[in-house]
Amino acid sequence: MKDKNPEWETAVLENRKAGESSQKQQEKMKIAEKPVTQNGGQPATGVSERRFRQTDLPAHFIERRMRPRINTQQPPPQAPPRLEDYEPIIGKPELDEIRFLARHLRGKTVKMVNSTAVGGGVAEILNRLIPLMSELEIPTRWDVITGGNDFFEVTKGFHNALQGGEYNLTQQIKDIFMAYSEQNRQRMEFAEDLFVIHDPQPVGLVRSKSQKRGKWIWRCHVDLSNPHPGVWDFLKPMVEQYDATVFSAPAFTRQLASPQYLFYPSIDPLSEKNKDLPEEYVNKVCDDFGIDRSRPVITQISRFDRLKDPVGVVESYKLVKKYVDCQLILAGGGATDDPEGAVVLQEVMEAAGDDPDIIILNLPPWSALEINALQRASTVIVQKSLKEGFGLTVTEGLWKEKPVVAGAVGGIPTQIVHKLTGVLVHSVEGSAYQIRYLLTHPEFAVQMGKNGKEHAKENFLITVNLKRWLLLFQVLLGMAKPNAVL
Amino acid sequence: MATAPQLPITRPRWARSPFYFNSASHLLRIGREKATTLQELLEAIRTCPESSIFQHTFQTLAEHHFIREGFSNDFSHWAFASCNEVELAEQLAAIDVREFTSIATLRERLIHMIETYLQKNPRAATRVAMEPFYLMASDLVVVPTPYVARNLEEFADGLRKVSIHAIYYHFIDARLRLKLNTNDFSVWLEKELDMGQAADKLNRIDIYTSTLEGVRRSILKVVETEMGRA
């Protein structure tokens, strides 16, 4: 990266140090270093190997389906792109608008705080967003809160409880949360003009809010539509101190006194997961995994988790297969390190039986390029979730101009305009019918794919996210009056 | 030796005041109202702020500018996709925002349309929709662009180069600012370049059967025809 902002660089280094010191981070690193147990076609621990029934498929497909060639080497991290790199994607006028909005904010300082420097969707977004802000001469510092195991156990419990899970909230738990909040507050300085606090873990930092300086924004990435009442009652007084809150979908909010804004989670069109790929690479990945490109491919990318309904996807595929000769790819991770993931993978294998056209791939976390290629090789992309926040795999499918069939849950109805930019479904039968329709009406599928890509470009790219932050900063600092000329 | 015939030198007609191309960026605010039935939607439309009516009618056109057919406004889409009330959806879809120069009259039309439908179909009022309708509001911030036109050539050049949001801002959103059944481009062509006919032609471009890129092409076609004439 040219012209690195020294402030950003320092912040990242500090964050890495802070992050690495925590037990949670160390565990993550260990996970990354573990050999991939399913490599060479070996299933995850406790998962039996599949046997395929007799088929006319050429032997090399069967061989690769039994023993997929999975990359065991973690690639080096990619340098973050510069703003100008986005011009071929979003166009010069759009880039000019971003630069114009940033011009008014030049020199204003921003602090972003979350709970982890590596891993997870928030860190992924901040890794891209912060260099872009710094490039626009809005010095942005990224701080990560620290805490012991007891703190992260509490915040994990809160995370699940806020999304409707059972939880036993005790005074001791509240004390642990507040003690670490206070410790982090004492450790950090709050001299910036704008503070963006991500998610519930660092929400208590708002106690440093000064009446004289700085605007505070709480960016909630969690679905708060049905929170555990006790946990929400505990956190709400802190949330209400913020000047504004930002949510990922209208369905995820609570009634709050401060204004609530909608920022869709974004994808980076230049990341390994989403960048354009040469056709030869897509073919190579298909060859590595035994995918026959002469027949339609239905794909669901997600970790092996019951809420993603992988067994429901297999059932839908079986209904489609009666009419259309197609293949199903279920690719994801989580089955190697997560005992529950391994159980779900076993259930999926059982549901798939000996059908050689169901290709199940348990991929390591560094498979972004392979996942990108699988999505690009697909005819239809499915995300048949039973519960979902904001389905980034849906956005990834839209961006790749694929027709997407997705469960009408969580934030997905915000991502898909039914029958125009994708299809919303509520059942196995419904998804089977919609997949069949798309496979047998390719012109409709192509038009839907095109609409989906435009929808993603208009709403779900990191450049749109950047623009929304710039607008919100201007509004909060009183620099822009909405519905008036600047 | 014969000399080539001298071509008349055409001088572009200069505008008295230039046309400044602007664009619009918007922030989405999550409203307090939510509807799970048509009756609740009716109540929400009655009480929500004007910025919400604006978001779900005018602004949604900009957000879905790439869809050529089948999308008109969020209320219509919800009546169709979530309530399965096709007749009401068709009626709501037929609302052309360009007929409205104020949000108040647009709100009245929406209320009248839904009320009439629910009187004829009382059971539809309380039937629970597949997905709730969340009312949003739009905060629009106008962003200047570097493009300025003093004559038709520069105007065409600007039209080609500005973002699709600038086309939306000047061609569709303008009605609410001007309080007139026209748009910024037509007003400038007529007032500054005495091109009343071209201005009329722009006002007849159908925004509902075309994408905004298609609208841009149609505007440019009219402007380029005028340039050919000059």
XYZ file of C-alpha atoms in Angstrom:
716
model
C 0.000 0.000 0.000
C 1.364 3.394 -1.007
C 1.083 6.429 1.307
C 0.335 4.494 4.453
C -1.242 6.644 7.100
C 1.179 6.404 10.023
C -1.650 6.739 12.520
C -3.493 3.839 11.011
C -0.351 1.743 10.884
C 0.353 2.401 14.568
C -3.223 1.562 15.477
C -3.101 -1.716 13.607
C 0.190 -2.696 15.203
C -1.151 -1.841 18.627
C -4.318 -3.735 17.889
C -2.368 -6.772 16.813
C -0.382 -6.675 20.037
C -3.529 -6.201 22.085
C -5.369 -8.862 20.125
C -2.552 -11.383 20.318
C -2.331 -11.022 24.051
C -5.839 -12.240 24.535
C -6.547 -15.893 24.985
C -9.264 -15.708 22.344
C -6.806 -14.550 19.736
C -4.284 -17.208 20.601
C -6.938 -19.837 20.184
C -7.817 -18.437 16.775
C -4.187 -18.571 15.687
C -3.906 -22.175 16.856
C -6.953 -23.074 14.830
C -5.399 -21.518 11.744
C -2.204 -23.504 12.240
C -3.935 -26.864 12.598
C -3.596 -29.185 9.612
C -6.800 -29.591 7.655
C -8.080 -32.961 8.688
C -10.359 -33.473 5.739
C -7.598 -32.748 3.248
C -7.267 -35.362 0.552
C -10.874 -36.324 0.881
C -10.587 -37.414 4.516
C -13.680 -36.361 6.400
C -13.599 -34.330 9.617
C -13.057 -36.242 12.854
C -16.010 -38.427 13.687
C -17.459 -38.130 10.191
C -17.660 -41.244 8.060
C -16.342 -41.327 4.501
C -18.936 -41.291 1.708
C -19.432 -44.091 -0.788
C -20.924 -43.299 -4.184
C -23.287 -45.518 -6.118
C -22.457 -46.664 -9.650
C -22.571 -43.788 -12.108
C -21.759 -42.927 -15.708
C -19.591 -40.057 -14.535
C -16.007 -40.198 -15.855
C -13.580 -41.643 -13.316
C -11.651 -38.392 -12.792
C -14.813 -36.670 -11.465
C -15.413 -39.490 -9.003
C -11.760 -39.487 -7.959
C -11.847 -35.718 -7.216
C -15.181 -35.954 -5.443
C -13.747 -38.644 -3.186
C -10.446 -36.834 -2.713
C -10.799 -33.104 -3.502
C -7.566 -31.157 -3.886
C -7.873 -28.673 -1.039
C -5.257 -25.964 -0.545
C -3.540 -26.520 2.812
C -1.341 -23.422 2.630
C -2.655 -20.192 4.081
C -1.933 -17.468 1.494
C -0.205 -14.240 2.644
C -2.597 -11.374 3.469
C -3.595 -9.128 0.590
C -2.621 -5.436 0.640
C -5.756 -3.295 1.024
C -6.836 -1.623 -2.240
C -6.667 2.122 -2.826
C -9.723 4.189 -3.636
C -8.760 4.592 -7.287
C -8.763 0.802 -7.670
C -12.559 0.926 -7.350
C -13.029 3.292 -10.294
C -13.495 0.543 -12.925
C -16.219 -0.935 -10.707
C -18.234 2.054 -9.491
C -17.255 4.696 -12.068
C -15.526 8.061 -11.763
C -18.640 10.118 -10.859
C -19.347 7.907 -7.867
C -15.724 8.144 -6.746
C -15.817 11.930 -7.188
C -18.868 12.064 -4.906
C -17.015 10.141 -2.205
C -14.018 12.459 -2.498
C -16.260 15.518 -2.349
C -18.031 14.300 0.782
C -14.680 13.515 2.403
C -13.249 16.949 1.560
C -15.544 18.549 4.126
C -14.374 16.118 6.790
C -10.647 16.460 6.094
C -8.732 16.596 9.370
C -11.617 15.339 11.500
C -10.471 12.378 13.553
C -12.333 9.119 14.024
C -11.900 6.272 16.464
C -13.381 2.858 15.701
C -13.512 0.291 18.496
C -14.410 -3.379 18.349
C -13.499 -6.559 20.188
C -11.136 -8.342 17.798
C -8.450 -7.323 15.312
C -8.484 -10.557 13.313
C -11.318 -12.857 12.322
C -15.006 -12.108 12.128
C -17.001 -9.916 9.798
C -16.468 -6.638 11.688
C -12.668 -6.908 11.627
C -12.871 -7.831 7.931
C -14.865 -4.675 7.152
C -12.647 -2.420 9.312
C -9.510 -3.794 7.671
C -10.791 -2.371 4.384
C -12.716 0.684 5.551
C -10.052 2.293 7.723
C -7.318 2.497 5.054
C -9.864 4.113 2.685
C -10.828 6.718 5.304
C -7.199 7.444 6.006
C -6.545 7.807 2.280
C -9.308 10.429 2.253
C -7.357 12.334 4.940
C -9.771 11.475 7.723
C -7.336 10.044 10.285
C -9.033 6.946 11.644
C -7.721 4.992 14.574
C -8.789 1.432 15.248
C -8.703 0.272 18.871
C -9.548 -3.185 20.165
C -10.830 -3.777 23.674
C -9.044 -6.350 25.768
C -10.219 -8.620 28.535
C -9.725 -11.937 30.227
C -11.517 -15.185 29.485
C -14.226 -14.266 31.977
C -15.023 -11.073 30.024
C -15.198 -12.799 26.645
C -17.345 -15.571 28.121
C -19.758 -12.887 29.316
C -19.770 -11.073 25.961
C -20.293 -14.356 24.094
C -23.244 -15.066 26.377
C -24.587 -11.552 25.752
C -24.165 -12.012 22.011
C -26.322 -15.144 22.040
C -28.809 -13.710 24.546
C -29.331 -10.573 22.457
C -30.272 -12.814 19.558
C -32.954 -14.564 21.567
C -30.947 -17.230 23.412
C -31.557 -18.349 26.991
C -29.303 -16.688 29.573
C -28.946 -16.471 33.324
C -27.912 -12.877 33.992
C -26.473 -12.466 37.473
C -25.027 -9.494 39.338
C -21.590 -11.114 39.069
C -21.884 -11.182 35.265
C -22.885 -7.521 35.219
C -19.915 -6.691 37.461
C -17.460 -8.529 35.189
C -18.805 -6.666 32.146
C -18.628 -3.284 33.835
C -15.176 -3.897 35.368
C -13.588 -4.682 31.990
C -15.507 -1.817 30.354
C -14.026 0.517 32.930
C -10.549 -0.976 32.522
C -10.680 -0.437 28.742
C -12.066 3.059 29.212
C -9.166 3.972 31.493
C -6.640 2.505 29.038
C -7.923 4.385 25.989
C -7.859 8.059 25.133
C -10.923 9.724 23.692
C -9.654 12.823 21.925
C -11.222 12.220 18.499
C -14.136 14.023 16.841
C -16.134 10.889 16.128
C -16.362 7.549 17.908
C -17.789 4.456 16.274
C -18.248 1.623 18.743
C -18.983 -1.744 17.176
C -21.299 -4.262 18.837
C -22.219 -4.837 22.490
C -18.766 -5.780 23.867
C -17.340 -2.197 23.984
C -20.723 -0.431 24.379
C -19.785 0.798 27.892
C -16.999 3.029 26.552
C -19.699 5.654 26.008
C -19.214 6.628 29.649
C -16.259 8.642 28.340
C -18.608 10.752 26.236
C -17.997 14.426 26.855
C -20.627 17.107 26.488
C -18.079 19.382 24.838
C -16.497 17.269 22.167
C -17.143 14.297 19.935
C -20.142 12.450 18.571
C -20.717 8.836 19.523
C -22.212 6.198 17.221
C -23.082 2.645 18.196
C -22.814 0.287 15.211
C -24.804 -2.810 16.099
C -24.132 -5.799 13.846
C -26.379 -8.045 15.961
C -30.081 -8.798 15.398
C -31.865 -7.172 18.374
C -35.392 -8.007 17.243
C -35.936 -10.527 20.032
C -33.359 -9.945 22.770
C -33.186 -11.533 26.200
C -35.088 -8.874 28.234
C -32.667 -8.837 31.167
C -29.552 -8.441 29.035
C -31.174 -5.750 26.897
C -32.418 -3.854 29.979
C -28.856 -3.912 31.287
C -27.290 -2.619 28.054
C -30.041 -0.223 26.937
C -29.116 2.702 29.257
C -25.609 2.638 27.753
C -26.943 2.433 24.179
C -29.255 5.394 24.833
C -26.272 7.631 25.572
C -25.088 7.435 21.953
C -25.864 10.261 19.511
C -26.890 7.786 16.825
C -27.145 4.058 16.285
C -26.601 2.088 13.111
C -28.230 -1.271 12.313
C -27.902 -3.756 9.449
C -31.615 -4.242 8.787
C -34.797 -2.471 9.905
C -35.995 -5.711 11.489
C -32.972 -5.797 13.823
C -33.710 -2.612 15.788
C -35.262 -1.657 19.127
C -37.176 1.514 19.955
C -34.514 4.005 20.996
C -34.494 7.712 21.718
C -31.560 8.442 19.380
C -31.899 8.328 15.585
C -31.342 4.923 14.028
C -29.685 4.581 10.645
C -29.571 1.688 8.235
C -26.161 0.631 6.891
C -26.156 -2.639 5.029
C -23.146 -4.851 5.721
C -20.887 -4.608 2.732
C -18.595 -6.772 0.667
C -15.377 -5.686 -0.963
C -15.516 -6.313 -4.721
C -11.700 -6.388 -4.778
C -11.267 -8.976 -2.009
C -10.228 -12.530 -2.824
C -13.791 -13.657 -2.136
C -15.293 -11.306 -4.701
C -12.753 -10.116 -7.255
C -13.050 -11.131 -10.890
C -11.323 -14.416 -11.645
C -9.902 -15.751 -14.894
C -12.030 -18.525 -16.347
C -8.984 -20.827 -16.291
C -8.795 -20.503 -12.504
C -12.523 -21.256 -12.113
C -12.004 -24.339 -14.309
C -8.996 -25.403 -12.235
C -10.971 -25.195 -8.986
C -13.834 -27.160 -10.567
C -11.300 -29.735 -11.685
C -9.789 -29.899 -8.169
C -13.218 -30.625 -6.687
C -14.576 -32.858 -9.473
C -17.286 -30.472 -10.660
C -18.706 -31.148 -14.116
C -19.132 -27.777 -15.811
C -21.291 -29.189 -18.586
C -24.232 -29.621 -16.187
C -26.036 -27.102 -13.943
C -24.529 -26.476 -10.512
C -26.555 -25.492 -7.432
C -24.391 -24.154 -4.605
C -24.806 -23.260 -0.972
C -21.752 -21.802 0.753
C -22.018 -21.757 4.527
C -20.591 -23.379 7.589
C -22.100 -26.692 8.657
C -24.710 -25.295 10.998
C -28.360 -26.381 11.356
C -29.538 -22.782 11.068
C -28.186 -22.783 7.493
C -30.392 -25.830 6.800
C -27.912 -27.814 4.691
C -30.106 -30.927 5.004
C -33.048 -28.865 3.665
C -30.887 -27.907 0.709
C -30.148 -31.588 -0.002
C -33.906 -32.300 0.121
C -34.610 -29.415 -2.270
C -31.912 -30.673 -4.636
C -33.464 -34.155 -4.637
C -36.799 -32.658 -5.714
C -35.060 -30.667 -8.466
C -33.033 -33.666 -9.607
C -36.257 -35.486 -10.599
C -36.616 -32.981 -13.425
C -33.183 -31.524 -14.124
C -29.853 -33.343 -14.239
C -27.806 -31.134 -11.928
C -25.135 -31.154 -9.229
C -25.227 -29.773 -5.700
C -22.237 -28.236 -3.938
C -22.382 -27.730 -0.183
C -19.173 -25.969 0.752
C -18.234 -24.473 4.058
C -16.139 -24.782 7.131
C -16.615 -25.235 10.814
C -16.786 -29.018 10.817
C -13.114 -29.543 11.678
C -12.856 -27.500 14.873
C -16.453 -27.307 16.028
C -17.915 -30.550 17.429
C -21.441 -29.441 16.525
C -20.270 -28.632 12.991
C -18.923 -32.186 12.665
C -22.300 -33.586 13.764
C -24.118 -31.442 11.207
C -21.646 -32.487 8.498
C -22.385 -36.127 9.369
C -26.134 -35.420 9.060
C -25.572 -33.807 5.670
C -23.517 -36.804 4.494
C -26.301 -39.133 5.586
C -28.907 -37.028 3.802
C -26.747 -36.992 0.662
C -26.372 -40.760 0.778
C -24.521 -42.271 -2.154
C -25.541 -39.632 -4.713
C -22.277 -38.769 -6.482
C -23.705 -35.457 -7.697
C -23.839 -34.064 -4.174
C -20.396 -32.617 -3.560
C -19.676 -31.795 0.085
C -16.590 -29.709 0.797
C -15.355 -28.912 4.292
C -12.930 -26.104 3.463
C -10.289 -24.394 5.615
C -10.781 -20.697 6.538
C -8.326 -19.455 3.873
C -10.388 -20.750 0.939
C -11.703 -17.351 -0.210
C -10.426 -17.739 -3.768
C -11.823 -21.256 -4.065
C -15.212 -20.118 -2.729
C -15.180 -17.236 -5.204
C -14.525 -19.733 -8.022
C -17.267 -22.100 -6.810
C -19.783 -19.246 -6.749
C -18.751 -18.176 -10.242
C -19.086 -21.751 -11.524
C -22.625 -22.014 -10.124
C -25.852 -21.832 -12.083
C -27.978 -21.014 -9.017
C -26.815 -19.930 -5.573
C -28.858 -20.966 -2.555
C -28.885 -19.670 1.011
C -31.731 -21.570 2.582
C -31.143 -20.295 6.117
C -33.702 -20.810 8.876
C -32.232 -17.910 10.882
C -29.825 -15.356 9.528
C -28.382 -11.958 10.272
C -27.397 -10.370 7.048
C -26.413 -13.130 4.647
C -23.125 -12.015 3.125
C -23.093 -15.112 0.918
C -26.343 -13.808 -0.583
C -24.625 -10.516 -1.432
C -21.627 -12.401 -2.814
C -23.961 -14.366 -5.094
C -25.738 -11.208 -6.234
C -22.405 -9.526 -6.963
C -21.382 -12.479 -9.161
C -24.526 -11.987 -11.250
C -26.020 -15.281 -10.150
C -29.709 -15.926 -9.511
C -30.015 -16.366 -5.736
C -32.670 -18.418 -3.936
C -32.710 -17.589 -0.223
C -34.761 -18.123 2.918
C -36.956 -15.139 3.805
C -35.423 -14.717 7.258
C -33.475 -12.053 9.153
C -31.889 -9.475 6.890
C -32.293 -11.490 3.682
C -35.606 -9.831 2.617
C -33.637 -6.558 2.649
C -31.072 -8.065 0.305
C -33.497 -9.601 -2.157
C -36.391 -7.891 -3.882
C -38.520 -10.979 -4.470
C -38.543 -12.131 -8.105
C -36.616 -9.050 -9.227
C -33.153 -9.321 -7.707
C -33.505 -12.884 -6.392
C -36.099 -15.235 -4.956
C -37.294 -15.542 -1.358
C -38.464 -18.943 -0.157
C -40.041 -20.370 2.975
C -39.817 -24.150 2.532
C -37.921 -27.050 0.982
C -40.636 -27.417 -1.653
C -40.638 -23.689 -2.401
C -36.902 -23.559 -2.884
C -36.999 -26.700 -5.067
C -39.652 -25.136 -7.304
C -37.782 -21.840 -7.619
C -34.492 -23.583 -8.431
C -36.266 -25.680 -11.079
C -37.852 -22.598 -12.558
C -34.513 -20.797 -12.760
C -32.757 -23.818 -14.287
C -35.424 -24.184 -16.960
C -35.819 -20.438 -17.694
C -32.241 -19.326 -18.260
C -33.209 -15.930 -19.754
C -35.154 -15.066 -16.608
C -32.236 -16.295 -14.495
C -29.780 -14.155 -16.466
C -31.933 -11.028 -16.069
C -32.339 -11.701 -12.352
C -28.584 -12.117 -12.038
C -28.006 -8.792 -13.774
C -30.536 -7.041 -11.524
C -28.942 -8.682 -8.501
C -25.503 -7.379 -9.414
C -26.840 -3.834 -9.842
C -28.678 -4.146 -6.527
C -25.424 -5.176 -4.828
C -23.531 -2.344 -6.549
C -26.118 0.207 -5.459
C -26.383 -0.936 -1.843
C -23.901 -3.515 -0.624
C -20.369 -2.559 -1.693
C -17.740 -1.199 0.666
C -17.667 2.051 -1.314
C -21.375 2.562 -0.535
C -20.636 1.827 3.110
C -17.809 4.375 3.082
C -20.116 6.985 1.548
C -22.756 6.353 4.221
C -20.204 6.857 6.999
C -19.077 10.136 5.428
C -22.684 11.314 5.183
C -23.478 10.322 8.751
C -20.345 12.051 10.072
C -21.339 15.232 8.224
C -24.896 15.093 9.536
C -23.791 14.479 13.144
C -21.163 17.219 13.045
C -23.755 19.633 11.646
C -21.828 20.064 8.394
C -24.616 18.795 6.167
C -28.230 19.647 6.477
C -30.242 16.777 5.075
C -32.478 17.687 2.133
C -30.509 20.901 1.537
C -27.659 21.967 -0.758
C -24.267 21.756 0.989
C -7.517 26.483 -58.631
C -10.955 25.914 -57.142
C -11.312 26.664 -53.472
C -13.346 24.490 -51.151
C -16.738 25.958 -50.348
C -16.695 27.736 -47.037
C -18.871 26.039 -44.411
C -20.888 28.397 -42.261
C -19.343 28.649 -38.816
C -21.881 27.409 -36.278
C -21.690 29.145 -32.954
C -23.169 27.337 -30.007
C -26.058 29.102 -28.374
C -24.885 30.298 -24.958
C -27.023 30.111 -21.884
C -27.518 33.231 -19.796
C -27.086 31.124 -16.646
C -25.093 27.888 -16.704
C -26.484 24.529 -15.678
C -24.724 23.161 -12.600
C -24.953 19.386 -12.378
C -25.537 18.174 -8.821
C -25.936 14.714 -7.432
C -27.732 13.411 -4.363
C -26.517 11.050 -1.687
C -28.909 9.740 0.883
C -28.818 8.312 4.364
C -31.508 5.854 5.372
C -33.114 6.400 8.763
C -35.128 3.601 10.319
C -38.605 4.863 11.173
C -40.725 4.020 14.184
C -43.650 2.652 12.199
C -44.013 -0.961 11.109
C -46.966 -2.636 9.391
C -47.911 -6.284 9.383
C -51.334 -5.768 7.751
C -52.743 -3.388 5.149
C -54.746 -1.633 7.882
C -51.521 -0.981 9.775
C -49.877 0.236 6.592
C -52.731 2.674 6.074
C -52.294 4.018 9.611
C -48.547 4.285 9.130
C -48.953 6.199 5.862
C -51.318 8.603 7.626
C -48.896 9.378 10.436
C -45.357 8.867 9.152
C -43.102 11.824 8.334
C -42.994 13.128 4.754
C -39.449 11.823 4.437
C -40.844 8.283 4.740
C -43.372 8.773 1.930
C -40.525 10.264 -0.098
C -38.278 7.257 0.619
C -40.814 4.625 -0.395
C -41.955 6.354 -3.588
C -39.418 8.788 -5.049
C -36.191 7.530 -3.510
C -36.914 3.859 -4.081
C -36.974 4.595 -7.809
C -33.370 5.745 -7.550
C -32.420 2.698 -5.489
C -33.957 0.341 -8.034
C -32.986 2.344 -11.092
C -31.705 -0.768 -12.857
C -35.076 -2.567 -12.945
C -36.877 -2.068 -16.229
C -40.273 -3.425 -15.324
C -42.261 -4.686 -12.377
C -41.122 -2.152 -9.833
C -42.785 1.147 -9.114
C -42.753 1.846 -5.393
C -42.255 -0.054 -2.124
C -45.938 0.033 -1.124
C -46.980 -1.628 -4.358
C -44.238 -4.222 -4.122
C -45.204 -5.106 -0.554
C -48.910 -5.395 -1.459
C -47.891 -7.815 -4.209
C -45.045 -9.845 -2.724
C -46.036 -9.964 0.958
C -49.830 -9.442 1.004
C -50.682 -11.145 -2.289
C -53.180 -8.322 -3.031
C -52.506 -8.115 -6.740
C -55.272 -5.630 -7.595
C -54.131 -3.152 -4.964
C -50.517 -3.693 -6.028
C -51.432 -2.831 -9.612
C -53.283 0.295 -8.540
C -50.415 1.455 -6.341
C -47.915 0.661 -9.083
C -49.804 2.943 -11.451
C -48.999 5.971 -9.292
C -46.590 8.096 -11.291
C -44.564 10.201 -8.872
C -44.031 12.778 -11.606
C -47.665 13.831 -11.239
C -46.911 15.072 -7.735
C -45.221 18.269 -6.769
C -45.799 17.794 -3.058
C -45.531 14.827 -0.713
C -48.805 15.851 0.967
C -50.833 15.234 -2.209
C -48.983 11.987 -2.867
C -49.788 10.841 0.682
C -53.469 11.709 0.147
C -53.545 9.670 -3.057
C -51.995 6.650 -1.322
C -54.440 6.865 1.585
C -57.419 7.208 -0.754
C -56.303 4.238 -2.849
C -55.762 1.894 0.109
C -58.939 3.043 1.902
C -61.049 2.430 -1.192
C -59.512 -0.996 -1.680
C -60.078 -2.002 1.956
C -63.694 -0.840 1.829
C -64.254 -3.183 -1.110
C -62.122 -5.963 0.435
C -62.534 -5.667 4.216
C -60.935 -9.058 4.914
C -57.701 -7.882 3.341
C -57.345 -5.199 6.028
C -56.297 -7.500 8.847
C -54.741 -10.404 6.945
C -51.180 -10.769 8.198
C -48.509 -10.237 5.548
C -45.697 -12.715 4.904
C -43.102 -10.039 5.756
C -43.643 -6.842 7.776
C -43.247 -3.457 6.126
C -40.729 -1.256 7.940
C -41.091 2.425 7.268
C -37.828 4.147 6.517
C -36.976 7.772 5.945
C -34.481 9.322 3.617
C -32.113 12.162 4.430
C -30.902 13.605 1.159
C -27.631 15.495 0.928
C -26.944 17.310 -2.322
C -23.433 16.933 -3.674
C -22.126 19.283 -6.379
C -20.292 17.727 -9.346
C -17.508 19.349 -11.404
C -19.734 19.495 -14.508
C -21.162 22.823 -15.668
C -22.932 23.478 -18.983
C -23.103 26.828 -20.758
C -24.314 25.465 -24.090
C -25.910 22.362 -25.562
C -22.582 20.599 -26.236
C -21.440 21.019 -22.653
C -24.891 19.968 -21.472
C -24.685 16.718 -23.464
C -21.160 16.153 -22.169
C -22.335 16.574 -18.572
C -25.276 14.247 -19.142
C -22.902 11.560 -20.381
C -20.479 11.927 -17.464
C -22.547 12.419 -14.311
C -23.623 9.514 -12.122
C -27.056 7.987 -12.392
C -27.911 9.658 -9.066
C -27.424 13.060 -10.700
C -29.885 12.098 -13.444
C -32.357 11.036 -10.755
C -31.830 14.250 -8.796
C -32.405 16.597 -11.729
C -35.000 14.591 -13.608
C -37.206 13.019 -10.927
C -36.510 14.553 -7.532
C -36.637 18.069 -9.058
C -40.443 18.130 -9.067
C -40.604 18.405 -5.306
C -38.133 21.288 -5.298
C -39.581 23.135 -8.274
C -43.185 22.446 -7.262
C -43.815 22.123 -10.990
C -44.659 19.202 -13.267
C -41.338 19.374 -14.979
C -37.649 18.782 -14.321
C -34.400 20.758 -14.006
C -33.193 19.828 -17.504
C -36.420 20.956 -19.217
C -36.540 24.184 -17.238
C -32.980 25.072 -18.263
C -33.437 24.145 -21.934
C -36.578 26.252 -22.183
C -35.422 29.208 -20.111
C -31.823 29.455 -21.146
C -31.708 28.089 -24.687
C -35.320 28.748 -25.820
C -35.802 25.062 -26.607
C -39.374 24.598 -25.478
C -40.033 21.651 -27.780
C -37.041 19.698 -26.500
C -38.098 20.524 -22.941
C -41.550 19.043 -23.640
C -40.031 15.925 -25.156
C -37.990 15.296 -22.011
C -41.132 15.496 -19.917
C -42.704 12.716 -21.976
C -39.922 10.195 -21.265
C -41.401 7.212 -19.407
C -39.399 6.485 -16.272
C -41.379 3.367 -15.371
C -40.657 1.268 -18.436
C -36.966 2.020 -18.564
C -33.933 1.901 -16.318
C -32.398 5.227 -15.285
C -29.562 4.493 -17.738
C -32.276 4.159 -20.371
C -33.712 7.506 -19.254
C -30.252 9.063 -19.594
C -29.999 7.690 -23.154
C -33.454 9.063 -24.025
C -32.547 12.518 -22.677
C -29.288 12.477 -24.620
C -31.116 11.469 -27.805
C -33.347 14.539 -27.535
C -30.375 16.801 -26.782
C -28.248 15.351 -29.599
C -31.121 15.821 -32.063
C -31.230 19.503 -31.049
C -27.461 19.717 -31.488
C -27.835 18.281 -35.014
C -30.436 20.901 -35.796
C -28.232 23.714 -34.565
